[in-house]
Amino acid sequence: MELLTSGEMKAVEALAMGSGRVSGRALMERAGAGVVAAALDWRPDLAWGPRRAVVFCGPGNNGGDGFVAARLLAARGWAVALFAWGDPARRPADAAAAAADWTAAGGATRAWDRAAILATGAAPPDLYVDALFGGGLTRPLPEAVIEPLAELYVRGATFGRMLAVDGPSGLCLDSGRALGDWDPVFAWATVTFHRPRAGHHLAEGPAACGALHVVDIGLTEAETRAAAPRAARLVGPPDPDRLLKGGAGHKYDHGHALVLAGGVGRGGAARLAARAALRVGAGLVTVGAPPAALIENAARLDAVMLRRVADGAALEGMEGIGKVSALCLGPGLGAGLGSGERTAGLVAAARRLGKPCVLDADALSVFAERPSDLFAQLGPDCVLTPHMGEFRRLFPDLAARLAAPAVAGPAVSRLDVAREAAARAGAVVLLKGPDTAIAAPDGRAALHSAAHGREAPWLATAGSGDVLAGLICGLLARGWAAFEAAQAAAWLHAEAARAFGPGLIAEDLPEALPAVFRALASRA
């Protein structure tokens, strides 16, 4: 599914309206009806008995959606109070028509009044609707708008009652970041149209939006592809037919993954990655360890093979290196004195071999003082998997932009900086987090979101990133392209955590994969 920016969504609507297939007014009516449908889907109890609603309408088309929703709620017998912000004379034509229809149906539009708005919290209505400012917000909300809504929240009046239209007012829907010093309006549910926006899944977006409802308003897939060809994708399940290999074949038909390990006492991370590569379907997996660490690793490995790899020269001369399909470097390799030189040498040797690589952890940190040396060695068959700290070391300017206060929209997002990082590095970048941004050097981007029903808080445990690196390496070894392997691995990583549940440690993740695969097979 595409994950649109506000500008891309407007482009899709403009294409549909420009073709004459649908009018803006028709889209607004469908959106208003979608608000009502989403409210009843979120709160089925609202379908019974006389109800009360308070609707907040802004000066633009988001406010127009609110006027339509208010009229439709009133037609169902609801008592609706509507407060409007902004100059009515400056409403866009479609929003002005929606406001006129509300008035013609007997609705009253009340001026924005702090005391009157706060008074609604004395006996809270069944539903509040925030239709003030949705997509395309470019500046912080005026204090006069946000302050009474924030006060209603503090008093608890909106708890379980606030539904946002498109997105909570004050939230940049391109980045998921609040604009200015105020928090956005906190919603317990959000209804959006056609496709989710990036901000619903990024940064503060999931917490501010609550339950997300995406409503079809009649825009087409063809219009979406034509108007938003560079839209990021929301990562979903990998293709079961491709992932779940079947039939006969030699183990080498499914690839050979090589995971390079650190010195004595540092092999656990590499073993986690190796186990994950094996579980995800690589035909063979080998751990390459320095001579002093061979016995330690041999005691912990069974199906995973073991080779002596002292340094970069030994890697290039390793027995069977020609049959290796992909390499994983970084987990536990070491980046300090005495180990950093070996790590940098292994990265250089791996790239000289011309095989796909995953670079994680120490294989990134060792280049913190000279990231251009790393980038010069990379290619589109490489995947970098930094967490935010490692990203900051390699791309300090991009990290600083992301960390700067969001004072205007569209604000910088994790997708933006991941795209720029991938272009600079010439490799796929997977920026880890609950909102994992994945970007290819050609500009393609995807987001794996652990929100809106895919939460996996148990992944915040030591070693889980090593497992993710191993999953990517195993898929690369099987012949998957780097961008696709990174997406599939991110989804499998989170799904394995969700399948296992609380109490998860990193060692559990590979062992949870068979249940995930069985569930995928049942969908095929």
XYZ file of C-alpha atoms in Angstrom:
524
model
C 0.000 0.000 0.000
C 1.226 3.480 -0.838
C 2.007 5.785 2.071
C 1.284 9.261 0.759
C 2.473 12.696 1.724
C -0.149 15.427 1.850
C 1.152 16.795 -1.439
C 0.885 13.389 -3.107
C -2.677 12.972 -1.850
C -3.615 16.371 -3.287
C -2.037 15.366 -6.592
C -4.118 12.171 -6.712
C -7.306 14.148 -6.013
C -6.355 16.779 -8.604
C -5.787 14.126 -11.253
C -9.154 12.513 -10.557
C -10.964 15.862 -10.592
C -9.046 17.136 -13.631
C -10.161 14.117 -15.649
C -13.785 15.010 -14.970
C -14.403 11.618 -13.404
C -15.325 13.075 -10.021
C -15.821 16.526 -8.525
C -14.250 17.955 -5.411
C -17.695 18.351 -3.923
C -18.442 14.652 -4.466
C -15.148 13.690 -2.807
C -16.020 15.897 0.160
C -19.441 14.271 0.531
C -17.821 10.843 0.461
C -15.243 11.948 3.011
C -17.913 13.311 5.363
C -19.856 10.072 5.061
C -16.616 8.236 5.768
C -16.180 10.200 8.996
C -19.582 9.002 10.203
C -18.886 5.416 9.116
C -15.492 5.444 10.853
C -17.049 6.794 14.056
C -19.552 3.931 14.105
C -16.855 1.397 13.259
C -14.657 2.695 16.065
C -17.504 3.025 18.551
C -20.390 0.684 17.588
C -22.286 1.870 20.674
C -22.804 5.215 18.923
C -25.370 3.593 16.608
C -27.882 3.296 19.461
C -30.054 5.975 21.023
C -29.961 9.762 20.722
C -26.394 11.045 20.747
C -24.543 14.322 21.021
C -21.548 15.524 19.028
C -19.307 18.569 19.003
C -17.632 19.246 15.662
C -14.693 21.629 15.209
C -14.338 22.909 11.630
C -11.343 24.721 10.181
C -11.133 27.223 7.326
C -10.213 24.773 4.555
C -11.418 21.563 2.976
C -10.783 19.625 6.169
C -13.419 21.865 7.713
C -15.652 21.114 4.733
C -15.445 17.402 5.577
C -16.500 18.351 9.107
C -19.538 20.291 7.881
C -20.655 17.265 5.856
C -20.160 14.922 8.815
C -22.099 17.289 11.098
C -25.023 17.393 8.657
C -25.092 13.612 8.313
C -24.939 13.094 12.075
C -27.819 15.551 12.543
C -29.798 13.639 9.906
C -29.415 10.552 12.113
C -31.068 12.427 14.974
C -27.913 13.540 16.761
C -27.705 16.874 18.560
C -24.687 18.550 16.952
C -22.869 21.674 18.105
C -20.444 23.034 15.515
C -17.659 25.547 16.170
C -15.857 27.100 13.184
C -12.465 28.787 13.122
C -11.463 31.296 10.462
C -13.086 33.760 8.093
C -16.126 32.177 6.365
C -15.561 34.404 3.343
C -12.197 32.749 2.706
C -13.430 29.159 2.634
C -12.635 27.199 -0.572
C -15.661 26.757 -2.835
C -16.345 23.132 -1.883
C -16.030 23.830 1.847
C -18.296 26.892 1.494
C -20.903 24.747 -0.260
C -20.697 22.135 2.521
C -21.172 24.879 5.124
C -24.188 26.222 3.226
C -25.730 22.747 3.096
C -25.270 22.436 6.856
C -27.049 25.726 7.396
C -29.834 24.823 4.945
C -30.412 21.592 6.888
C -31.020 23.634 10.046
C -27.538 23.483 11.506
C -26.057 26.378 13.438
C -22.444 27.444 13.050
C -21.003 28.928 16.247
C -18.052 31.290 16.290
C -14.846 30.086 17.908
C -15.255 30.871 21.589
C -12.954 29.506 24.261
C -15.493 29.614 27.087
C -18.211 27.941 25.033
C -15.829 25.231 23.846
C -14.650 24.498 27.387
C -18.265 24.382 28.541
C -18.841 21.333 26.319
C -16.549 19.414 28.676
C -18.833 19.879 31.687
C -21.063 17.116 30.363
C -18.972 15.729 27.511
C -20.735 14.741 24.286
C -20.590 11.225 22.932
C -18.258 12.354 20.146
C -15.854 15.186 19.425
C -14.750 15.631 15.790
C -11.523 17.489 15.024
C -11.898 18.766 11.439
C -9.781 21.874 11.915
C -6.499 21.291 10.086
C -5.627 17.994 8.421
C -3.072 17.419 5.692
C -0.919 20.221 4.333
C -0.473 22.066 7.638
C 2.518 24.388 7.169
C 2.690 26.355 10.420
C 1.969 25.875 14.106
C -1.637 26.289 15.198
C -2.616 29.626 16.739
C -2.776 29.419 20.516
C -6.422 30.474 20.393
C -7.190 27.274 18.451
C -5.133 24.720 20.287
C -5.385 25.978 23.882
C -9.078 25.171 24.554
C -8.710 21.763 22.906
C -5.635 21.047 25.004
C -7.594 22.079 28.111
C -10.435 19.695 27.216
C -7.839 16.938 26.938
C -6.278 17.818 30.296
C -9.712 17.660 31.897
C -10.295 14.224 30.351
C -13.356 15.383 28.424
C -12.081 14.079 25.069
C -10.826 10.710 26.359
C -12.293 7.970 24.174
C -14.386 10.569 22.336
C -12.078 12.530 19.999
C -12.096 11.524 16.316
C -9.665 13.366 14.014
C -10.384 13.940 10.328
C -7.307 13.200 8.189
C -5.079 13.737 11.209
C -5.038 15.434 14.591
C -4.737 19.199 14.190
C -1.195 20.395 14.812
C 0.402 17.197 13.464
C 2.475 17.359 10.269
C 1.095 14.471 8.228
C 4.283 14.199 6.181
C 6.521 13.556 9.184
C 4.337 12.643 12.165
C 5.852 15.546 14.095
C 4.062 18.276 16.019
C 4.567 21.755 14.588
C 5.563 24.382 17.117
C 5.597 24.231 20.897
C 2.133 22.738 21.453
C 1.332 19.063 21.332
C -1.146 18.152 18.603
C -4.762 17.451 19.409
C -4.730 13.920 20.799
C -7.301 11.691 19.119
C -8.491 8.263 20.132
C -9.269 7.487 16.493
C -8.377 9.054 13.151
C -10.158 8.690 9.834
C -8.258 9.334 6.632
C -9.129 8.836 3.007
C -7.892 6.594 0.180
C -4.420 5.898 1.598
C -2.699 6.466 4.946
C -0.328 9.414 5.173
C 3.268 9.015 6.205
C 2.634 10.956 9.425
C 0.076 8.436 10.629
C 2.940 5.977 11.074
C 5.980 8.158 11.754
C 7.348 9.697 14.959
C 4.547 11.041 17.198
C 1.844 10.177 14.667
C 0.688 6.796 16.010
C 0.359 8.099 19.577
C -1.530 11.216 18.461
C -3.817 9.449 15.981
C -5.117 6.514 18.001
C -6.928 3.849 15.972
C -6.496 4.518 12.245
C -9.392 4.065 9.808
C -8.708 4.383 6.066
C -11.860 5.091 4.043
C -12.293 4.525 0.313
C -13.629 7.648 -1.427
C -13.455 6.322 -4.981
C -9.946 7.289 -6.075
C -8.266 4.602 -8.153
C -4.983 2.707 -8.035
C -4.133 3.961 -11.534
C -4.606 7.573 -10.426
C -2.436 6.945 -7.394
C 0.399 5.440 -9.443
C 0.241 8.216 -12.021
C 0.061 11.132 -9.574
C 2.429 9.779 -6.906
C 5.014 7.592 -8.671
C 7.637 8.090 -5.925
C 5.311 7.383 -3.025
C 6.792 5.324 -0.224
C 5.275 1.929 0.424
C 3.937 0.633 3.710
C 5.675 -2.709 4.243
C 3.346 -5.692 4.368
C 3.800 -9.467 4.422
C 6.274 -10.905 1.907
C 4.986 -13.045 -0.923
C 4.456 -16.513 0.617
C 5.145 -18.315 -2.663
C 8.533 -16.658 -2.908
C 9.487 -16.851 0.740
C 8.421 -20.404 1.480
C 10.660 -22.400 -0.804
C 9.475 -25.858 -1.693
C 10.367 -28.862 -3.780
C 13.691 -30.574 -4.297
C 17.055 -28.958 -4.729
C 20.569 -28.864 -3.389
C 21.336 -26.714 -0.370
C 23.460 -24.439 -2.548
C 20.348 -23.713 -4.607
C 19.145 -21.712 -1.620
C 22.354 -19.785 -1.066
C 25.256 -19.727 1.343
C 25.393 -16.950 3.955
C 28.636 -16.048 5.724
C 28.466 -14.178 9.030
C 31.752 -12.784 10.309
C 32.345 -12.911 14.060
C 34.420 -10.969 16.549
C 37.077 -12.144 18.979
C 36.911 -14.209 22.135
C 33.780 -13.518 24.144
C 32.181 -11.497 21.343
C 30.695 -14.243 19.165
C 27.123 -14.223 20.473
C 25.911 -11.494 18.117
C 27.251 -13.289 15.055
C 25.710 -16.566 16.189
C 22.322 -14.857 16.559
C 22.619 -13.483 13.029
C 23.701 -16.865 11.683
C 20.774 -18.657 13.305
C 18.388 -16.127 11.785
C 19.922 -16.529 8.316
C 19.477 -20.288 8.567
C 15.875 -20.016 9.759
C 14.909 -17.635 6.962
C 15.894 -20.216 4.394
C 19.551 -19.892 3.437
C 20.744 -23.340 2.363
C 24.007 -23.062 4.271
C 25.270 -20.635 6.878
C 28.848 -20.262 8.056
C 30.339 -18.228 10.876
C 33.821 -16.884 10.129
C 35.734 -16.327 13.381
C 39.303 -15.377 14.293
C 41.500 -18.336 15.298
C 41.351 -17.666 19.044
C 37.546 -17.755 19.005
C 37.099 -21.001 17.054
C 36.674 -23.285 20.074
C 34.169 -20.954 21.731
C 32.021 -20.823 18.594
C 32.376 -24.536 17.848
C 30.838 -25.292 21.231
C 27.719 -23.307 20.324
C 27.161 -24.221 16.657
C 25.580 -27.307 15.122
C 23.855 -26.788 11.763
C 25.835 -23.574 11.280
C 29.338 -24.245 9.953
C 32.554 -22.595 11.178
C 35.609 -21.253 9.347
C 38.823 -19.547 10.425
C 38.839 -15.895 9.272
C 41.613 -13.883 10.892
C 41.450 -10.798 8.691
C 40.545 -9.476 5.257
C 43.205 -11.498 3.458
C 41.998 -14.686 5.151
C 38.435 -13.875 4.123
C 39.376 -13.570 0.466
C 41.314 -16.844 0.672
C 38.757 -18.755 2.766
C 37.988 -22.270 1.615
C 34.692 -22.264 -0.293
C 34.477 -18.477 -0.535
C 33.441 -18.779 -4.166
C 30.205 -20.480 -3.117
C 29.271 -17.815 -0.571
C 26.239 -15.850 -1.765
C 26.042 -13.027 0.802
C 27.900 -11.738 3.855
C 26.905 -10.172 7.161
C 29.460 -7.980 8.901
C 29.203 -5.986 12.099
C 27.464 -7.861 14.927
C 30.106 -8.214 17.639
C 33.009 -7.560 15.246
C 34.484 -4.744 17.332
C 35.219 -1.129 16.496
C 37.755 -0.165 19.170
C 41.522 -0.368 19.401
C 42.820 -3.681 18.168
C 39.543 -4.783 16.598
C 38.543 -1.789 14.491
C 41.344 -2.346 11.996
C 40.250 -5.962 11.485
C 36.637 -4.882 11.025
C 37.532 -2.235 8.426
C 39.742 -4.740 6.609
C 36.953 -7.327 6.527
C 34.522 -4.785 5.080
C 37.009 -3.877 2.335
C 37.690 -7.535 1.544
C 33.985 -8.369 1.476
C 33.361 -5.607 -1.043
C 36.263 -6.762 -3.198
C 34.576 -10.164 -3.368
C 31.649 -8.475 -5.120
C 28.955 -10.220 -3.115
C 25.842 -8.713 -1.462
C 26.498 -7.549 2.078
C 24.681 -6.499 5.217
C 26.652 -4.002 7.290
C 25.476 -3.504 10.860
C 26.723 -2.263 14.225
C 30.546 -2.224 14.384
C 30.921 -2.428 10.601
C 29.251 1.006 10.551
C 30.718 2.527 13.715
C 34.290 1.817 12.655
C 33.812 4.366 9.857
C 32.357 7.075 12.103
C 35.337 9.383 11.538
C 35.528 8.717 7.799
C 32.108 7.737 6.432
C 33.125 8.665 2.893
C 35.654 5.797 2.981
C 32.773 3.418 3.631
C 30.470 4.917 1.019
C 33.163 4.615 -1.654
C 33.088 0.836 -1.225
C 29.338 0.310 -1.306
C 26.804 -0.493 -3.990
C 23.063 -1.129 -4.377
C 23.614 -4.756 -3.294
C 24.565 -3.560 0.199
C 22.199 -2.965 3.120
C 23.191 -0.680 6.001
C 21.142 -1.243 9.174
C 21.896 1.616 11.590
C 19.960 2.530 14.675
C 19.691 6.276 15.272
C 23.019 6.519 17.116
C 24.909 4.795 14.295
C 23.024 6.848 11.717
C 24.142 10.014 13.541
C 27.788 8.933 13.258
C 27.598 8.291 9.516
C 25.193 11.070 8.526
C 25.570 13.788 11.187
C 24.032 16.537 9.054
C 20.938 14.490 8.226
C 20.505 13.437 11.850
C 20.782 17.069 12.934
C 18.047 18.087 10.501
C 15.782 15.389 11.871
C 16.497 16.413 15.456
C 15.849 20.119 14.858
C 12.506 21.495 16.104
C 9.661 21.227 13.574
C 8.620 24.843 13.117
C 7.109 24.610 9.624
C 5.567 21.964 7.459
C 6.231 19.718 5.775
C 8.756 18.860 8.473
C 11.721 16.565 7.863
C 10.849 12.903 8.369
C 12.737 9.664 8.899
C 11.765 8.686 5.355
C 13.310 11.887 4.030
C 16.654 11.384 5.751
C 16.754 7.664 4.903
C 16.270 8.525 1.221
C 19.052 11.101 1.326
C 21.335 8.730 3.199
C 20.761 5.939 0.684
C 21.534 8.259 -2.216
C 24.724 9.477 -0.512
C 25.914 6.000 0.466
C 24.903 4.361 -2.804
C 23.356 1.524 -0.791
C 20.076 0.498 0.786
C 19.629 2.102 4.211
C 17.367 0.564 6.860
C 16.998 3.076 9.713
C 15.817 0.976 12.647
C 13.051 1.942 15.047
C 9.330 1.451 15.625
C 8.977 3.397 12.371
C 11.699 1.640 10.364
C 12.498 3.642 7.230
C 13.986 1.713 4.305
C 15.375 3.489 1.246
C 17.213 2.497 -1.915
C 19.782 4.672 -3.692
C 17.430 5.067 -6.671
C 14.878 6.916 -4.498
C 12.471 4.108 -3.658
C 11.385 4.083 -0.045
C 9.280 1.993 2.302
C 8.231 2.177 5.926
C 7.769 -0.716 8.284
C 5.443 0.517 10.986
C 5.157 -1.210 14.349
C 1.959 0.711 15.087
C -1.789 0.516 14.509
C -2.044 -3.146 15.429
C 1.558 -4.176 14.698
C 3.166 -3.027 17.933
C 6.137 -5.157 19.010
C 7.647 -3.484 22.097
C 9.480 -6.671 23.034
C 11.961 -6.002 20.204
C 13.659 -3.457 22.476
C 16.020 -6.156 23.747
C 19.733 -6.812 23.315
C 20.562 -8.783 20.181
C 17.342 -8.213 18.265
C 19.180 -6.044 15.731
C 21.692 -8.844 15.148
C 18.798 -11.147 14.283
C 17.451 -8.585 11.808
C 20.848 -8.368 10.103
C 20.916 -12.161 9.829
C 17.435 -12.271 8.312
C 18.466 -9.789 5.640
C 21.656 -11.728 4.931
C 19.760 -14.990 4.609
C 17.374 -13.476 2.083
C 20.253 -11.896 0.146
C 21.915 -15.316 0.049
C 18.717 -16.721 -1.461
C 18.913 -14.184 -4.268
C 16.572 -11.469 -3.058
C 17.427 -7.924 -4.123
C 18.663 -5.731 -1.280
C 15.663 -3.382 -1.065
C 13.165 -6.265 -1.094
C 15.217 -8.326 1.368
C 15.328 -5.432 3.838
C 11.558 -4.982 3.706
C 10.745 -8.679 4.084
C 13.208 -9.061 6.950
C 11.756 -6.070 8.809
C 8.261 -7.536 8.550
C 9.365 -11.033 9.606
C 11.380 -9.602 12.496
C 8.365 -7.787 13.946
C 5.964 -10.624 13.212
C 8.192 -13.129 15.003
C 8.229 -10.843 18.041
C 4.451 -10.498 17.920
C 4.044 -14.256 17.600
C 6.214 -14.882 20.666
C 4.924 -12.020 22.800
C 6.070 -10.720 26.198
C 9.209 -12.213 27.668
C 10.952 -12.302 24.290
C 14.744 -12.364 24.154
C 16.737 -12.231 20.941
C 17.376 -15.985 20.912
C 13.623 -16.553 20.652
C 13.203 -14.646 17.387
C 14.616 -17.270 14.972
C 12.693 -19.991 16.790
C 9.409 -18.078 16.353
C 9.813 -17.920 12.572
C 8.355 -21.363 11.737
C 5.010 -20.328 13.256
C 5.134 -17.130 11.203
C 5.821 -19.133 8.053
C 2.909 -21.473 8.765
C 0.599 -18.500 9.181
C 1.834 -17.047 5.882
C 1.349 -20.384 4.135
C -2.257 -20.493 5.306
C -2.864 -17.170 3.519
C -1.420 -18.352 0.221
